[in-house]
Coordinates of N, CA and C and ligand atoms in Angstrom, one line a residue:
M1 N 8.3 69.9 168.4 CA 7.0 69.1 168.5 C 5.9 70.1 168.9
S2 N 4.8 69.9 168.3 CA 3.6 70.8 168.7 C 2.9 70.2 169.9
K3 N 2.3 71.0 170.6 CA 1.6 70.7 171.8 C 0.4 69.8 171.4
E4 N 0.1 68.8 172.2 CA -1.1 67.9 172.0 C -2.4 68.7 171.9
K5 N -3.2 68.4 171.0 CA -4.5 69.0 170.9 C -5.6 68.0 170.9
T6 N -6.8 68.4 171.4 CA -7.9 67.5 171.6 C -9.2 67.9 170.9
L7 N -10.2 67.1 171.0 CA -11.5 67.5 170.5 C -12.0 68.8 171.1
E8 N -11.7 69.0 172.3 CA -12.0 70.3 173.0 C -11.4 71.5 172.2
D9 N -10.2 71.4 171.8 CA -9.5 72.4 171.0 C -10.2 72.6 169.6
L10 N -10.5 71.5 169.0 CA -11.2 71.5 167.7 C -12.6 72.2 167.9
F11 N -13.3 71.9 168.9 CA -14.6 72.5 169.2 C -14.5 74.0 169.3
H12 N -13.5 74.4 170.1 CA -13.3 75.9 170.4 C -12.9 76.6 169.1
D13 N -12.0 75.9 168.3 CA -11.6 76.5 167.0 C -12.7 76.7 166.0
T14 N -13.6 75.7 166.0 CA -14.7 75.7 165.0 C -15.8 76.6 165.4
L15 N -15.9 76.8 166.8 CA -16.9 77.8 167.3 C -16.4 79.2 166.9
K16 N -15.1 79.4 166.9 CA -14.6 80.8 166.5 C -14.9 81.0 165.0
D17 N -14.7 79.9 164.3 CA -15.0 80.0 162.8 C -16.4 80.4 162.5
I18 N -17.4 79.7 163.1 CA -18.8 80.0 162.8 C -19.2 81.3 163.4
Y19 N -18.6 81.7 164.5 CA -18.9 83.0 165.1 C -18.4 84.1 164.1
Y20 N -17.3 84.0 163.6 CA -16.8 84.9 162.5 C -17.8 84.9 161.4
A21 N -18.1 83.7 160.9 CA -19.0 83.6 159.7 C -20.4 84.2 160.0
E22 N -21.0 84.0 161.1 CA -22.3 84.5 161.4 C -22.3 86.0 161.4
R23 N -21.2 86.6 162.0 CA -21.2 88.1 162.0 C -21.0 88.7 160.6
K24 N -20.3 87.9 159.8 CA -20.1 88.4 158.4 C -21.5 88.2 157.6
I25 N -22.2 87.2 157.9 CA -23.5 86.9 157.3 C -24.5 88.0 157.7
L26 N -24.4 88.4 159.0 CA -25.3 89.4 159.5 C -25.1 90.7 158.7
K27 N -23.9 91.0 158.4 CA -23.6 92.3 157.6 C -24.0 92.1 156.2
T28 N -24.0 90.9 155.7 CA -24.3 90.7 154.2 C -25.8 90.6 153.9
L29 N -26.6 90.1 154.8 CA -28.0 89.9 154.5 C -28.7 91.2 154.1
P30 N -28.5 92.3 154.8 CA -29.2 93.5 154.3 C -28.8 93.9 152.8
K31 N -27.6 93.5 152.4 CA -27.2 93.8 151.0 C -28.0 92.8 150.1
M32 N -28.2 91.6 150.5 CA -28.9 90.6 149.7 C -30.4 91.1 149.6
K33 N -30.9 91.6 150.7 CA -32.3 92.1 150.7 C -32.4 93.2 149.7
R34 N -31.5 94.2 149.8 CA -31.6 95.3 148.9 C -31.5 94.9 147.4
A35 N -30.7 93.8 147.2 CA -30.5 93.4 145.8 C -31.7 92.6 145.3
A36 N -32.4 91.9 146.1 CA -33.5 91.0 145.7 C -34.6 91.8 145.0
E37 N -35.1 91.2 143.9 CA -36.2 91.8 143.2 C -37.6 91.6 143.8
S38 N -37.9 90.4 144.2 CA -39.2 90.1 144.7 C -39.4 90.4 146.2
E39 N -40.6 90.7 146.5 CA -40.9 91.1 147.9 C -40.7 89.8 148.8
E40 N -41.1 88.6 148.3 CA -41.0 87.4 149.1 C -39.5 87.1 149.5
L41 N -38.6 87.3 148.5 CA -37.2 87.1 148.7 C -36.7 88.1 149.7
K42 N -37.1 89.4 149.5 CA -36.6 90.4 150.4 C -37.0 90.1 151.9
S43 N -38.3 89.6 152.0 CA -38.7 89.3 153.4 C -38.1 88.1 153.9
A44 N -37.7 87.1 153.1 CA -37.0 85.9 153.5 C -35.6 86.3 154.1
F45 N -35.0 87.2 153.4 CA -33.6 87.7 153.9 C -33.8 88.5 155.2
E46 N -34.8 89.3 155.3 CA -35.0 90.1 156.5 C -35.3 89.2 157.7
K47 N -36.2 88.2 157.4 CA -36.5 87.2 158.5 C -35.2 86.5 159.0
H48 N -34.4 86.1 158.0 CA -33.1 85.4 158.4 C -32.1 86.3 159.1
H49 N -32.2 87.6 158.7 CA -31.3 88.6 159.4 C -31.6 88.6 160.9
D50 N -32.9 88.7 161.2 CA -33.3 88.7 162.6 C -33.0 87.4 163.3
E51 N -33.1 86.2 162.6 CA -32.8 84.9 163.2 C -31.2 84.9 163.5
T52 N -30.5 85.5 162.5 CA -29.0 85.5 162.7 C -28.6 86.2 163.9
E53 N -29.3 87.3 164.3 CA -29.0 88.0 165.5 C -29.1 87.1 166.7
G54 N -30.2 86.3 166.7 CA -30.4 85.3 167.8 C -29.3 84.2 167.8
Q55 N -28.9 83.8 166.6 CA -27.9 82.8 166.5 C -26.6 83.2 167.0
I56 N -26.3 84.5 166.8 CA -25.0 85.0 167.4 C -25.1 85.1 168.9
E57 N -26.3 85.4 169.4 CA -26.5 85.4 170.9 C -26.3 84.0 171.4
R58 N -26.8 83.0 170.7 CA -26.6 81.6 171.1 C -25.1 81.2 171.2
L59 N -24.4 81.7 170.2 CA -23.0 81.4 170.1 C -22.2 82.0 171.3
V60 N -22.6 83.2 171.6 CA -22.0 83.9 172.8 C -22.3 83.1 174.1
K61 N -23.5 82.5 174.2 CA -23.8 81.7 175.3 C -23.0 80.4 175.3
V62 N -22.7 79.8 174.1 CA -21.9 78.6 174.1 C -20.5 78.9 174.5
F63 N -19.9 80.0 174.0 CA -18.6 80.4 174.5 C -18.6 80.5 176.0
E64 N -19.6 81.1 176.6 CA -19.7 81.3 178.0 C -19.8 79.9 178.7
L65 N -20.5 79.0 178.1 CA -20.7 77.6 178.7 C -19.4 76.9 178.8
I66 N -18.5 77.2 177.8 CA -17.2 76.5 177.9 C -16.1 77.3 178.5
G67 N -16.5 78.5 179.1 CA -15.6 79.3 179.8 C -14.6 80.1 178.9
K68 N -15.0 80.4 177.7 CA -14.1 81.2 176.8 C -14.8 82.5 176.4
A69 N -13.9 83.4 176.1 CA -14.4 84.7 175.6 C -14.9 84.5 174.1
P70 N -16.0 85.2 173.7 CA -16.5 85.1 172.3 C -15.5 85.8 171.4
R71 N -14.8 85.0 170.5 CA -13.9 85.6 169.6 C -14.0 84.9 168.3
G72 N -13.9 85.6 167.2 CA -13.9 85.0 165.9 C -12.6 84.7 165.3
K73 N -12.5 83.8 164.4 CA -11.3 83.5 163.6 C -11.7 83.5 162.2
T74 N -10.9 84.2 161.4 CA -11.3 84.4 160.0 C -11.7 83.1 159.3
C75 N -12.9 83.1 158.7 CA -13.4 82.0 158.0 C -13.2 82.2 156.5
D76 N -12.2 81.6 155.9 CA -12.0 81.9 154.4 C -13.1 81.3 153.6
A77 N -13.8 80.3 154.1 CA -14.9 79.7 153.3 C -16.0 80.7 153.2
I78 N -16.4 81.3 154.2 CA -17.6 82.2 154.1 C -17.2 83.5 153.3
E79 N -15.9 83.9 153.5 CA -15.4 85.0 152.7 C -15.6 84.7 151.2
G80 N -15.2 83.5 150.8 CA -15.3 83.0 149.4 C -16.7 82.9 148.9
I81 N -17.6 82.3 149.8 CA -19.0 82.1 149.4 C -19.7 83.4 149.2
I82 N -19.4 84.4 150.1 CA -20.0 85.7 150.0 C -19.4 86.5 148.8
A83 N -18.2 86.3 148.5 CA -17.6 87.0 147.3 C -18.2 86.4 146.0
E84 N -18.5 85.2 146.0 CA -19.2 84.6 144.8 C -20.6 85.2 144.7
G85 N -21.3 85.4 145.9 CA -22.6 86.0 145.9 C -22.6 87.4 145.3
E86 N -21.5 88.1 145.7 CA -21.4 89.5 145.2 C -21.2 89.5 143.7
E87 N -20.4 88.6 143.2 CA -20.2 88.4 141.8 C -21.6 88.2 141.1
I88 N -22.4 87.4 141.6 CA -23.7 87.1 141.1 C -24.5 88.4 141.0
I89 N -24.5 89.2 142.1 CA -25.2 90.5 142.1 C -24.7 91.4 141.0
D90 N -23.4 91.5 140.9 CA -22.8 92.4 139.8 C -23.1 91.9 138.4
E91 N -23.1 90.6 138.2 CA -23.2 90.1 136.9 C -24.7 89.9 136.4
F92 N -25.6 89.8 137.4 CA -27.0 89.5 137.0 C -28.0 90.6 137.4
K93 N -27.4 91.7 137.9 CA -28.3 92.9 138.3 C -29.1 93.3 137.1
G94 N -30.4 93.6 137.4 CA -31.2 94.1 136.3 C -31.7 93.0 135.3
T95 N -31.4 91.7 135.6 CA -31.9 90.7 134.7 C -33.0 89.8 135.5
S96 N -33.7 89.0 134.7 CA -34.8 88.2 135.4 C -34.2 87.0 136.1
A97 N -32.9 86.8 135.9 CA -32.2 85.6 136.6 C -31.7 86.0 138.0
L98 N -31.7 87.3 138.4 CA -31.1 87.7 139.6 C -31.5 87.0 140.9
D99 N -32.9 86.9 141.1 CA -33.3 86.3 142.3 C -33.0 84.8 142.4
A100 N -33.1 84.1 141.3 CA -32.6 82.7 141.3 C -31.2 82.6 141.7
G101 N -30.4 83.5 141.2 CA -28.9 83.5 141.5 C -28.7 83.9 143.0
L102 N -29.5 84.8 143.5 CA -29.4 85.2 144.9 C -29.8 84.0 145.8
I103 N -30.8 83.3 145.4 CA -31.2 82.2 146.2 C -30.1 81.1 146.2
S104 N -29.5 80.9 145.1 CA -28.4 79.8 145.1 C -27.3 80.3 145.9
S105 N -26.9 81.6 145.9 CA -25.8 82.1 146.8 C -26.2 81.9 148.3
A106 N -27.4 82.3 148.6 CA -27.9 82.2 150.0 C -27.9 80.7 150.4
Q107 N -28.2 79.8 149.6 CA -28.2 78.4 149.9 C -26.8 77.8 150.1
A108 N -25.8 78.4 149.4 CA -24.5 78.0 149.7 C -24.1 78.4 151.1
V109 N -24.5 79.6 151.5 CA -24.2 80.0 152.9 C -24.9 79.1 153.9
E110 N -26.2 78.8 153.7 CA -26.9 77.9 154.6 C -26.3 76.5 154.7
H111 N -25.8 76.0 153.6 CA -25.2 74.7 153.6 C -23.9 74.7 154.4
Y112 N -23.1 75.8 154.2 CA -21.9 75.9 155.0 C -22.2 75.9 156.5
E113 N -23.2 76.7 156.8 CA -23.6 76.8 158.3 C -24.0 75.4 158.8
M114 N -24.8 74.7 157.9 CA -25.3 73.4 158.4 C -24.2 72.4 158.7
T115 N -23.1 72.4 157.9 CA -22.0 71.5 158.2 C -21.4 71.9 159.5
R116 N -21.2 73.2 159.7 CA -20.5 73.6 160.9 C -21.4 73.3 162.2
Y117 N -22.7 73.7 162.1 CA -23.5 73.4 163.3 C -23.7 71.9 163.5
G118 N -23.8 71.1 162.4 CA -23.9 69.7 162.6 C -22.7 69.1 163.3
T119 N -21.6 69.5 162.9 CA -20.3 69.0 163.6 C -20.3 69.5 165.0
L120 N -20.5 70.8 165.2 CA -20.4 71.4 166.6 C -21.4 70.7 167.5
K121 N -22.6 70.5 167.0 CA -23.6 69.9 167.9 C -23.1 68.5 168.3
R122 N -22.6 67.7 167.4 CA -22.1 66.4 167.7 C -21.0 66.4 168.7
W123 N -20.0 67.3 168.4 CA -18.9 67.4 169.3 C -19.3 67.8 170.7
A124 N -20.2 68.8 170.8 CA -20.7 69.3 172.1 C -21.3 68.1 172.9
T125 N -22.1 67.3 172.2 CA -22.7 66.1 172.8 C -21.6 65.2 173.3
E126 N -20.6 64.9 172.5 CA -19.5 64.0 172.9 C -18.6 64.5 174.0
L127 N -18.6 65.9 174.1 CA -17.8 66.5 175.1 C -18.6 66.7 176.4
G128 N -19.8 66.3 176.4 CA -20.7 66.4 177.6 C -21.3 67.8 177.8
Y129 N -21.2 68.7 176.8 CA -21.8 70.0 176.9 C -23.3 69.9 176.4
K130 N -24.1 69.5 177.3 CA -25.5 69.2 176.8 C -26.2 70.4 176.4
E131 N -26.1 71.5 177.2 CA -26.8 72.7 177.0 C -26.3 73.4 175.7
A132 N -25.0 73.3 175.5 CA -24.4 73.9 174.2 C -24.9 73.1 173.0
A133 N -25.0 71.8 173.2 CA -25.5 70.9 172.1 C -26.9 71.3 171.7
D134 N -27.7 71.6 172.7 CA -29.1 72.0 172.5 C -29.2 73.3 171.8
L135 N -28.4 74.3 172.2 CA -28.4 75.6 171.5 C -27.9 75.5 170.1
L136 N -26.9 74.7 169.8 CA -26.3 74.5 168.5 C -27.4 73.8 167.6
G137 N -28.1 72.9 168.2 CA -29.1 72.1 167.5 C -30.3 73.1 167.1
Q138 N -30.6 74.0 167.9 CA -31.7 75.0 167.6 C -31.3 75.8 166.4
T139 N -30.0 76.2 166.3 CA -29.6 77.0 165.2 C -29.5 76.1 163.9
L140 N -29.0 74.9 164.1 CA -29.0 74.0 163.0 C -30.4 73.8 162.3
D141 N -31.4 73.7 163.2 CA -32.8 73.6 162.6 C -33.2 74.9 161.9
E142 N -32.8 76.0 162.4 CA -33.2 77.3 161.7 C -32.5 77.4 160.4
E143 N -31.2 77.0 160.3 CA -30.5 77.1 159.0 C -31.1 76.1 158.0
S144 N -31.5 74.9 158.5 CA -32.1 74.0 157.6 C -33.5 74.4 157.1
K145 N -34.3 75.0 158.0 CA -35.6 75.6 157.6 C -35.4 76.7 156.6
T146 N -34.4 77.5 156.8 CA -34.1 78.6 155.9 C -33.8 78.1 154.5
D147 N -33.0 77.0 154.5 CA -32.6 76.4 153.2 C -33.8 75.9 152.5
S148 N -34.7 75.2 153.3 CA -36.0 74.7 152.6 C -36.9 75.8 152.1
A149 N -37.0 76.9 152.9 CA -37.8 78.0 152.5 C -37.2 78.6 151.2
L150 N -35.9 78.7 151.0 CA -35.3 79.2 149.8 C -35.6 78.3 148.6
T151 N -35.5 77.0 148.9 CA -35.9 76.0 147.8 C -37.3 76.3 147.3
K152 N -38.2 76.5 148.3 CA -39.6 76.7 147.9 C -39.8 78.0 147.1
L153 N -39.1 79.0 147.5 CA -39.1 80.3 146.7 C -38.6 80.1 145.3
A154 N -37.5 79.3 145.1 CA -36.9 79.1 143.8 C -37.9 78.3 142.9
I155 N -38.6 77.3 143.5 CA -39.5 76.5 142.8 C -40.8 77.3 142.4
A156 N -41.3 78.0 143.4 CA -42.6 78.7 143.3 C -42.5 79.9 142.3
S157 N -41.3 80.6 142.2 CA -41.3 81.7 141.3 C -40.0 82.1 140.6
A158 N -38.9 82.1 141.4 CA -37.6 82.7 140.9 C -37.1 81.9 139.7
N159 N -37.1 80.6 139.7 CA -36.6 79.8 138.6 C -37.4 80.0 137.3
A160 N -38.7 80.1 137.5 CA -39.6 80.3 136.3 C -39.3 81.6 135.7
R161 N -39.2 82.7 136.6 CA -38.9 84.0 136.1 C -37.5 84.1 135.4
A162 N -36.6 83.3 135.9 CA -35.2 83.3 135.3 C -35.2 82.7 134.0
K163 N -36.2 81.8 133.7 CA -36.2 81.2 132.3 C -36.6 82.1 131.2
K164 N -37.4 83.1 131.6 CA -37.9 84.1 130.6 C -36.9 85.3 130.5
A165 N -36.9 85.9 129.3 CA -36.1 87.1 129.1 C -36.8 88.3 129.8
A166 N -36.0 89.2 130.3 CA -36.5 90.3 131.0 C -37.3 91.3 130.0
Ligands
FE1 FE1 -26.7 81.5 160.7
FE2 FE1 -14.9 78.4 158.1
FE3 FE1 -28.2 81.0 158.0

């Protein structure tokens, strides 16, 4: 028989998942920036790289608030999403469709993060971790704004450029 587990365990486990994912994303964003063709997309990736550093600090604070050491647990989902992004870079490098592809890859990352932070924020509230819920909510808002900014870039330029031949 396995030991009983609770919402508290799920919260801690999922926190380790997103902590792993954020650190992986921090390493990947400079590669996305280097790959991007347009200056706007490069600066969007750079801005989010800086935000991601702050998001990792918030997670460290949340671990502290629940009395646990900050530790990651391999997130297969983010590994897969990032591997797909790398495929896009390989297969669309040098073409007019690259930025539209990079935006779609980045949005897959933001959406994964939004599911994680949405759940974690709700669980933190239910577990009575008010300050943690607030920190997780701040990051959720940043991920959601990043997603919207990427949509705007796609509509304003990247998709139109992708429709034309290089
Ligand atoms: Fe993030
Ligand atoms: Fe995961
Ligand atoms: Fe993000």
